[in-house]
Amino acid sequence: MSIRVVCGANAQQVEFAGRTVADTREYLQQSLNIPADARVLVTGRAVADDYVVQDGEQVEFVRESGRKG
Amino acid sequence: MRVKIVGLGGIGCAVLKTLPQFLAFRFPGIEIVLVDGDRFEPKNRDRQITDILGNKAESLAEVLQKQRLELWFEAVPEFLTPQNAITLIREGDAVFLCVDNHATRKLVSDRCQELKDVILISGGNEFTDGNVQVFWRQNGQNRTLPLTSEFHPEILSPADKNPGEMGCDRLAESEPQLLFTNNAVATVMLNAFYAFLEGKLDYDEVYVDILTNNTRQVRRESVSQ
């Protein structure tokens, strides 16, 4: 029952299927350095924080583009 | 093809460390246009590739022309504005966008959207991570997403301002940057350019994190035309 969670360049496979996006964000906030206001895509579709992630899905917390150059 | 490098700070200078040699080998005689209205100051010395102080575009063009590569360098000592973008970004260009604000990213992406054939490679970074977005138009069609896609609302509706439309006294102090991150983003930009030339470009975006040493390329499903 695993899902893949990505944020920026980093990704992690976790046994977290059946939990909400909000739970996932809280659980991985530090290890993936997830911005608090990051938009969420599940398998490419925008979802709300109460979406329940299914086995095999990919959750992406979309990082903003780098600002500096 | 003409190559334009817009923004000559940490990322732009890193791009210029190797791009000219490659272009001289692959496209001898090609013109490279350097665009930046900012100036090199003594405090920038750790990140710049010339000791010449003054306008960044003019200083770099002078230094690079002396390398006697079979290339022509043109300096445009201006910030990009809606007015000069029309003449500076043109059909068939390869644009390396290395600026420090989302307003200019939106300006250039919107300008490229008006063209039939153009490749725009945009890099940006925070202190230890960043990303590269690639906007490729071919025969009037988007082959990849514009910088202003729904995935990047911060560029679609930028909160910052284009320095070309601000008075000099209002230009923000540049924030500290890590040269390693500038180099990592520049390398990904050059990789994307090479993939484009080889006909193997198949992603919209690449994320970079120098602390974990990870990169991740992304091909988005939704394509706005």
mmCIF file of C-alpha atoms in Angstrom:
data_model
loop_
_atom_site.group_PDB
_atom_site.id
_atom_site.type_symbol
_atom_site.label_atom_id
_atom_site.label_comp_id
_atom_site.label_asym_id
_atom_site.label_seq_id
_atom_site.Cartn_x
_atom_site.Cartn_y
_atom_site.Cartn_z
ATOM 1 C CA MET A 1 0.000 0.000 0.000
ATOM 2 C CA SER A 2 2.657 2.475 -0.988
ATOM 3 C CA ILE A 3 2.562 5.833 -2.663
ATOM 4 C CA ARG A 4 5.278 7.965 -4.219
ATOM 5 C CA VAL A 5 5.610 11.480 -2.906
ATOM 6 C CA VAL A 6 7.649 14.074 -4.780
ATOM 7 C CA CYS A 7 8.582 17.662 -4.114
ATOM 8 C CA GLY A 8 11.079 19.519 -6.271
ATOM 9 C CA ALA A 9 13.998 17.261 -7.109
ATOM 10 C CA ASN A 10 13.308 14.816 -4.294
ATOM 11 C CA ALA A 11 11.053 11.774 -4.060
ATOM 12 C CA GLN A 12 10.178 9.210 -1.434
ATOM 13 C CA GLN A 13 8.200 5.952 -1.491
ATOM 14 C CA VAL A 14 6.075 5.611 1.669
ATOM 15 C CA GLU A 15 3.471 3.189 3.019
ATOM 16 C CA PHE A 16 0.814 5.863 3.236
ATOM 17 C CA ALA A 17 -2.050 4.816 0.959
ATOM 18 C CA GLY A 18 -5.474 5.474 2.494
ATOM 19 C CA ARG A 19 -4.348 8.669 4.214
ATOM 20 C CA THR A 20 -5.171 12.190 3.130
ATOM 21 C CA VAL A 21 -2.958 14.624 1.279
ATOM 22 C CA ALA A 22 -2.895 16.783 4.426
ATOM 23 C CA ASP A 23 -1.566 13.844 6.480
ATOM 24 C CA THR A 24 1.031 13.124 3.813
ATOM 25 C CA ARG A 25 2.152 16.733 3.764
ATOM 26 C CA GLU A 26 2.544 16.810 7.532
ATOM 27 C CA TYR A 27 4.374 13.480 7.661
ATOM 28 C CA LEU A 28 6.919 14.368 4.974
ATOM 29 C CA GLN A 29 7.121 18.138 5.413
ATOM 30 C CA GLN A 30 10.612 18.090 6.862
ATOM 31 C CA SER A 31 12.217 15.226 4.962
ATOM 32 C CA LEU A 32 11.048 16.520 1.568
ATOM 33 C CA ASN A 33 11.184 20.193 2.551
ATOM 34 C CA ILE A 34 7.578 20.726 1.440
ATOM 35 C CA PRO A 35 6.484 24.389 1.432
ATOM 36 C CA ALA A 36 3.393 24.897 3.575
ATOM 37 C CA ASP A 37 1.466 26.429 0.682
ATOM 38 C CA ALA A 38 2.598 24.037 -2.073
ATOM 39 C CA ARG A 39 -0.110 23.069 -4.541
ATOM 40 C CA VAL A 40 -0.855 19.356 -4.776
ATOM 41 C CA LEU A 41 -1.180 17.100 -7.803
ATOM 42 C CA VAL A 42 -2.119 13.441 -7.566
ATOM 43 C CA THR A 43 -1.077 11.587 -10.687
ATOM 44 C CA GLY A 44 -1.068 14.917 -12.495
ATOM 45 C CA ARG A 45 -4.488 16.175 -11.313
ATOM 46 C CA ALA A 46 -4.987 19.021 -8.838
ATOM 47 C CA VAL A 47 -6.605 17.815 -5.610
ATOM 48 C CA ALA A 48 -7.600 19.298 -2.272
ATOM 49 C CA ASP A 49 -5.914 18.520 1.033
ATOM 50 C CA ASP A 50 -8.717 16.134 2.084
ATOM 51 C CA TYR A 51 -8.158 13.852 -0.920
ATOM 52 C CA VAL A 52 -7.461 10.270 0.157
ATOM 53 C CA VAL A 53 -4.428 8.919 -1.661
ATOM 54 C CA GLN A 54 -4.807 5.469 -3.212
ATOM 55 C CA ASP A 55 -2.253 2.694 -3.490
ATOM 56 C CA GLY A 56 0.203 3.318 -6.315
ATOM 57 C CA GLU A 57 -0.627 6.981 -6.821
ATOM 58 C CA GLN A 58 1.963 9.722 -7.017
ATOM 59 C CA VAL A 59 1.520 12.831 -4.919
ATOM 60 C CA GLU A 60 3.429 15.889 -6.083
ATOM 61 C CA PHE A 61 3.787 18.978 -3.940
ATOM 62 C CA VAL A 62 4.633 21.515 -6.634
ATOM 63 C CA ARG A 63 7.582 23.740 -5.782
ATOM 64 C CA GLU A 64 7.540 27.266 -7.082
ATOM 65 C CA SER A 65 10.103 28.193 -9.687
ATOM 66 C CA GLY A 66 13.385 29.492 -8.356
ATOM 67 C CA ARG A 67 13.263 33.265 -8.279
ATOM 68 C CA LYS A 68 16.903 34.257 -8.329
ATOM 69 C CA GLY A 69 19.349 34.083 -11.191
ATOM 70 C CA MET B 1 19.588 30.421 -35.032
ATOM 71 C CA ARG B 2 20.632 33.290 -32.820
ATOM 72 C CA VAL B 3 21.437 32.713 -29.157
ATOM 73 C CA LYS B 4 20.208 35.240 -26.609
ATOM 74 C CA ILE B 5 21.299 35.212 -22.994
ATOM 75 C CA VAL B 6 19.048 37.390 -20.882
ATOM 76 C CA GLY B 7 20.296 38.070 -17.361
ATOM 77 C CA LEU B 8 24.007 37.885 -16.574
ATOM 78 C CA GLY B 9 24.131 37.201 -12.856
ATOM 79 C CA GLY B 10 25.227 33.948 -11.233
ATOM 80 C CA ILE B 11 23.390 31.597 -13.598
ATOM 81 C CA GLY B 12 24.064 33.620 -16.750
ATOM 82 C CA CYS B 13 27.791 33.774 -16.010
ATOM 83 C CA ALA B 14 27.820 30.030 -15.323
ATOM 84 C CA VAL B 15 26.135 29.378 -18.678
ATOM 85 C CA LEU B 16 28.787 31.497 -20.374
ATOM 86 C CA LYS B 17 31.646 29.447 -18.932
ATOM 87 C CA THR B 18 31.060 26.649 -21.451
ATOM 88 C CA LEU B 19 28.342 27.606 -23.942
ATOM 89 C CA PRO B 20 30.568 29.777 -26.192
ATOM 90 C CA GLN B 21 33.107 26.989 -26.747
ATOM 91 C CA PHE B 22 30.328 24.572 -27.653
ATOM 92 C CA LEU B 23 28.695 27.032 -30.037
ATOM 93 C CA ALA B 24 32.021 27.870 -31.695
ATOM 94 C CA PHE B 25 32.493 24.165 -32.396
ATOM 95 C CA ARG B 26 28.906 23.386 -33.423
ATOM 96 C CA PHE B 27 27.829 26.672 -35.064
ATOM 97 C CA PRO B 28 30.956 28.650 -36.024
ATOM 98 C CA GLY B 29 30.213 32.286 -36.807
ATOM 99 C CA ILE B 30 26.997 32.367 -34.784
ATOM 100 C CA GLU B 31 25.965 35.542 -32.960
ATOM 101 C CA ILE B 32 25.407 35.559 -29.215
ATOM 102 C CA VAL B 33 23.415 38.454 -27.814
ATOM 103 C CA LEU B 34 23.975 39.331 -24.148
ATOM 104 C CA VAL B 35 21.174 41.290 -22.498
ATOM 105 C CA ASP B 36 21.320 42.912 -19.066
ATOM 106 C CA GLY B 37 20.839 46.449 -17.804
ATOM 107 C CA ASP B 38 22.612 45.741 -14.516
ATOM 108 C CA ARG B 39 26.218 46.543 -13.661
ATOM 109 C CA PHE B 40 29.045 44.461 -12.249
ATOM 110 C CA GLU B 41 30.015 45.851 -8.877
ATOM 111 C CA PRO B 42 33.060 44.956 -6.750
ATOM 112 C CA LYS B 43 30.751 43.020 -4.415
ATOM 113 C CA ASN B 44 29.800 40.659 -7.313
ATOM 114 C CA ARG B 45 33.404 39.527 -7.871
ATOM 115 C CA ASP B 46 32.863 36.082 -6.336
ATOM 116 C CA ARG B 47 30.286 35.191 -8.976
ATOM 117 C CA GLN B 48 31.385 37.043 -12.095
ATOM 118 C CA ILE B 49 33.759 35.829 -14.773
ATOM 119 C CA THR B 50 35.376 39.169 -15.556
ATOM 120 C CA ASP B 51 37.226 41.784 -13.541
ATOM 121 C CA ILE B 52 35.826 44.542 -15.738
ATOM 122 C CA LEU B 53 33.362 46.640 -13.811
ATOM 123 C CA GLY B 54 30.485 48.316 -15.579
ATOM 124 C CA ASN B 55 27.452 47.120 -17.478
ATOM 125 C CA LYS B 56 27.306 43.336 -17.364
ATOM 126 C CA ALA B 57 26.422 42.788 -21.034
ATOM 127 C CA GLU B 58 29.131 45.136 -22.294
ATOM 128 C CA SER B 59 31.801 43.818 -19.906
ATOM 129 C CA LEU B 60 31.148 40.184 -20.780
ATOM 130 C CA ALA B 61 30.922 40.818 -24.523
ATOM 131 C CA GLU B 62 34.315 42.527 -24.372
ATOM 132 C CA VAL B 63 35.920 39.674 -22.458
ATOM 133 C CA LEU B 64 34.362 36.905 -24.542
ATOM 134 C CA GLN B 65 35.209 38.539 -27.865
ATOM 135 C CA LYS B 66 38.856 38.540 -26.800
ATOM 136 C CA GLN B 67 38.789 34.741 -26.548
ATOM 137 C CA ARG B 68 38.998 34.743 -30.345
ATOM 138 C CA LEU B 69 36.384 32.068 -30.745
ATOM 139 C CA GLU B 70 34.587 32.087 -34.090
ATOM 140 C CA LEU B 71 31.624 33.865 -32.562
ATOM 141 C CA TRP B 72 30.168 37.345 -32.515
ATOM 142 C CA PHE B 73 29.024 38.880 -29.267
ATOM 143 C CA GLU B 74 26.544 41.722 -29.166
ATOM 144 C CA ALA B 75 25.874 43.574 -25.921
ATOM 145 C CA VAL B 76 22.466 45.000 -25.139
ATOM 146 C CA PRO B 77 22.930 47.050 -21.933
ATOM 147 C CA GLU B 78 19.229 47.168 -21.132
ATOM 148 C CA PHE B 79 16.727 45.327 -19.005
ATOM 149 C CA LEU B 80 14.053 43.547 -20.989
ATOM 150 C CA THR B 81 10.800 45.501 -21.263
ATOM 151 C CA PRO B 82 7.567 44.894 -23.169
ATOM 152 C CA GLN B 83 8.878 47.384 -25.739
ATOM 153 C CA ASN B 84 12.325 45.950 -26.458
ATOM 154 C CA ALA B 85 11.245 42.307 -26.042
ATOM 155 C CA ILE B 86 9.608 42.477 -29.475
ATOM 156 C CA THR B 87 12.883 43.278 -31.187
ATOM 157 C CA LEU B 88 15.187 41.278 -28.916
ATOM 158 C CA ILE B 89 13.266 37.970 -28.879
ATOM 159 C CA ARG B 90 12.608 36.833 -32.437
ATOM 160 C CA GLU B 91 11.754 33.876 -34.646
ATOM 161 C CA GLY B 92 14.277 31.073 -34.503
ATOM 162 C CA ASP B 93 15.984 32.282 -31.332
ATOM 163 C CA ALA B 94 17.412 30.092 -28.616
ATOM 164 C CA VAL B 95 16.885 32.077 -25.421
ATOM 165 C CA PHE B 96 18.691 31.348 -22.167
ATOM 166 C CA LEU B 97 16.709 33.210 -19.535
ATOM 167 C CA CYS B 98 18.741 33.710 -16.362
ATOM 168 C CA VAL B 99 16.926 36.559 -14.638
ATOM 169 C CA ASP B 100 16.078 37.116 -10.993
ATOM 170 C CA ASN B 101 12.386 37.940 -11.202
ATOM 171 C CA HIS B 102 9.196 36.240 -12.319
ATOM 172 C CA ALA B 103 7.860 39.350 -14.068
ATOM 173 C CA THR B 104 10.577 39.079 -16.719
ATOM 174 C CA ARG B 105 10.008 35.312 -16.986
ATOM 175 C CA LYS B 106 6.363 36.016 -17.785
ATOM 176 C CA LEU B 107 7.297 38.756 -20.253
ATOM 177 C CA VAL B 108 9.646 36.476 -22.199
ATOM 178 C CA SER B 109 7.322 33.463 -22.092
ATOM 179 C CA ASP B 110 4.458 35.599 -23.399
ATOM 180 C CA ARG B 111 6.696 36.979 -26.165
ATOM 181 C CA CYS B 112 7.761 33.460 -27.171
ATOM 182 C CA GLN B 113 4.098 32.447 -27.297
ATOM 183 C CA GLU B 114 3.730 34.954 -30.159
ATOM 184 C CA LEU B 115 6.461 33.277 -32.200
ATOM 185 C CA LYS B 116 6.243 30.161 -34.365
ATOM 186 C CA ASP B 117 9.665 28.678 -33.699
ATOM 187 C CA VAL B 118 11.638 29.409 -30.575
ATOM 188 C CA ILE B 119 13.292 27.600 -27.696
ATOM 189 C CA LEU B 120 13.247 29.269 -24.280
ATOM 190 C CA ILE B 121 15.282 27.735 -21.466
ATOM 191 C CA SER B 122 14.715 29.472 -18.139
ATOM 192 C CA GLY B 123 16.630 28.830 -14.932
ATOM 193 C CA GLY B 124 16.033 30.096 -11.427
ATOM 194 C CA ASN B 125 17.227 29.155 -7.990
ATOM 195 C CA GLU B 126 16.852 29.681 -4.296
ATOM 196 C CA PHE B 127 19.867 29.113 -2.032
ATOM 197 C CA THR B 128 20.334 25.348 -2.487
ATOM 198 C CA ASP B 129 17.688 24.324 -5.011
ATOM 199 C CA GLY B 130 16.170 25.544 -8.227
ATOM 200 C CA ASN B 131 14.547 24.569 -11.459
ATOM 201 C CA VAL B 132 14.787 24.858 -15.205
ATOM 202 C CA GLN B 133 11.740 25.292 -17.420
ATOM 203 C CA VAL B 134 11.819 24.679 -21.152
ATOM 204 C CA PHE B 135 9.302 26.305 -23.477
ATOM 205 C CA TRP B 136 9.652 25.036 -27.029
ATOM 206 C CA ARG B 137 7.477 26.308 -29.876
ATOM 207 C CA GLN B 138 7.701 24.521 -33.215
ATOM 208 C CA ASN B 139 5.631 25.466 -36.265
ATOM 209 C CA GLY B 140 3.355 27.568 -34.094
ATOM 210 C CA GLN B 141 2.602 24.743 -31.660
ATOM 211 C CA ASN B 142 3.656 24.336 -28.054
ATOM 212 C CA ARG B 143 5.906 21.290 -27.805
ATOM 213 C CA THR B 144 6.315 21.955 -24.081
ATOM 214 C CA LEU B 145 4.515 24.135 -21.578
ATOM 215 C CA PRO B 146 4.990 27.900 -21.372
ATOM 216 C CA LEU B 147 6.596 29.214 -18.202
ATOM 217 C CA THR B 148 3.186 30.644 -17.303
ATOM 218 C CA SER B 149 1.353 27.308 -17.204
ATOM 219 C CA GLU B 150 -1.166 26.532 -14.473
ATOM 220 C CA PHE B 151 1.585 24.703 -12.614
ATOM 221 C CA HIS B 152 3.456 27.934 -11.952
ATOM 222 C CA PRO B 153 0.961 30.615 -10.884
ATOM 223 C CA GLU B 154 3.847 32.561 -9.352
ATOM 224 C CA ILE B 155 5.011 33.302 -12.920
ATOM 225 C CA LEU B 156 1.541 33.628 -14.432
ATOM 226 C CA SER B 157 0.716 36.350 -11.885
ATOM 227 C CA PRO B 158 4.084 37.579 -10.657
ATOM 228 C CA ALA B 159 4.245 39.411 -7.343
ATOM 229 C CA ASP B 160 7.536 41.074 -8.257
ATOM 230 C CA LYS B 161 8.370 43.692 -10.850
ATOM 231 C CA ASN B 162 10.394 43.772 -14.040
ATOM 232 C CA PRO B 163 13.549 45.841 -13.309
ATOM 233 C CA GLY B 164 13.187 47.436 -16.739
ATOM 234 C CA GLU B 165 10.054 49.122 -15.530
ATOM 235 C CA MET B 166 11.470 50.279 -12.192
ATOM 236 C CA GLY B 167 13.617 53.288 -11.467
ATOM 237 C CA CYS B 168 17.270 52.576 -10.635
ATOM 238 C CA ASP B 169 16.711 53.771 -7.097
ATOM 239 C CA ARG B 170 14.042 51.127 -6.634
ATOM 240 C CA LEU B 171 16.090 48.151 -7.799
ATOM 241 C CA ALA B 172 16.234 45.568 -5.049
ATOM 242 C CA GLU B 173 19.489 44.599 -3.428
ATOM 243 C CA SER B 174 20.446 41.152 -4.708
ATOM 244 C CA GLU B 175 20.148 38.422 -2.113
ATOM 245 C CA PRO B 176 23.030 36.058 -1.332
ATOM 246 C CA GLN B 177 23.311 33.096 -3.669
ATOM 247 C CA LEU B 178 25.380 29.950 -3.656
ATOM 248 C CA LEU B 179 27.622 29.630 -6.683
ATOM 249 C CA PHE B 180 27.239 25.841 -6.623
ATOM 250 C CA THR B 181 23.475 26.216 -7.073
ATOM 251 C CA ASN B 182 23.953 28.693 -9.938
ATOM 252 C CA ASN B 183 26.303 26.194 -11.602
ATOM 253 C CA ALA B 184 23.923 23.257 -11.085
ATOM 254 C CA VAL B 185 21.027 25.147 -12.667
ATOM 255 C CA ALA B 186 23.228 26.361 -15.538
ATOM 256 C CA THR B 187 24.353 22.791 -16.217
ATOM 257 C CA VAL B 188 20.747 21.602 -16.445
ATOM 258 C CA MET B 189 19.970 24.487 -18.827
ATOM 259 C CA LEU B 190 22.866 23.485 -21.074
ATOM 260 C CA ASN B 191 21.799 19.843 -20.936
ATOM 261 C CA ALA B 192 18.317 20.867 -22.074
ATOM 262 C CA PHE B 193 19.776 22.874 -24.948
ATOM 263 C CA TYR B 194 21.855 19.916 -26.072
ATOM 264 C CA ALA B 195 18.831 17.603 -25.856
ATOM 265 C CA PHE B 196 16.905 20.112 -27.995
ATOM 266 C CA LEU B 197 19.644 20.190 -30.622
ATOM 267 C CA GLU B 198 19.753 16.392 -30.669
ATOM 268 C CA GLY B 199 15.961 16.118 -31.034
ATOM 269 C CA LYS B 200 15.645 14.398 -27.671
ATOM 270 C CA LEU B 201 13.963 17.080 -25.590
ATOM 271 C CA ASP B 202 10.897 15.512 -23.968
ATOM 272 C CA TYR B 203 10.323 17.331 -20.674
ATOM 273 C CA ASP B 204 8.877 20.617 -19.480
ATOM 274 C CA GLU B 205 10.895 21.136 -16.366
ATOM 275 C CA VAL B 206 13.797 19.872 -14.291
ATOM 276 C CA TYR B 207 14.159 20.396 -10.552
ATOM 277 C CA VAL B 208 17.593 20.575 -8.933
ATOM 278 C CA ASP B 209 18.618 20.163 -5.286
ATOM 279 C CA ILE B 210 22.304 20.445 -4.503
ATOM 280 C CA LEU B 211 21.982 19.231 -0.897
ATOM 281 C CA THR B 212 20.578 15.847 -1.930
ATOM 282 C CA ASN B 213 22.348 15.955 -5.306
ATOM 283 C CA ASN B 214 19.059 15.040 -6.959
ATOM 284 C CA THR B 215 17.551 16.213 -10.185
ATOM 285 C CA ARG B 216 14.062 15.279 -11.368
ATOM 286 C CA GLN B 217 12.646 15.941 -14.790
ATOM 287 C CA VAL B 218 8.924 16.515 -15.219
ATOM 288 C CA ARG B 219 6.677 16.073 -18.226
ATOM 289 C CA ARG B 220 3.321 17.640 -17.384
ATOM 290 C CA GLU B 221 0.108 16.154 -18.767
ATOM 291 C CA SER B 222 -1.801 19.352 -19.412
ATOM 292 C CA VAL B 223 -0.638 21.496 -22.310
ATOM 293 C CA SER B 224 -2.087 24.993 -22.744
ATOM 294 C CA GLN B 225 -1.924 26.090 -26.362
#
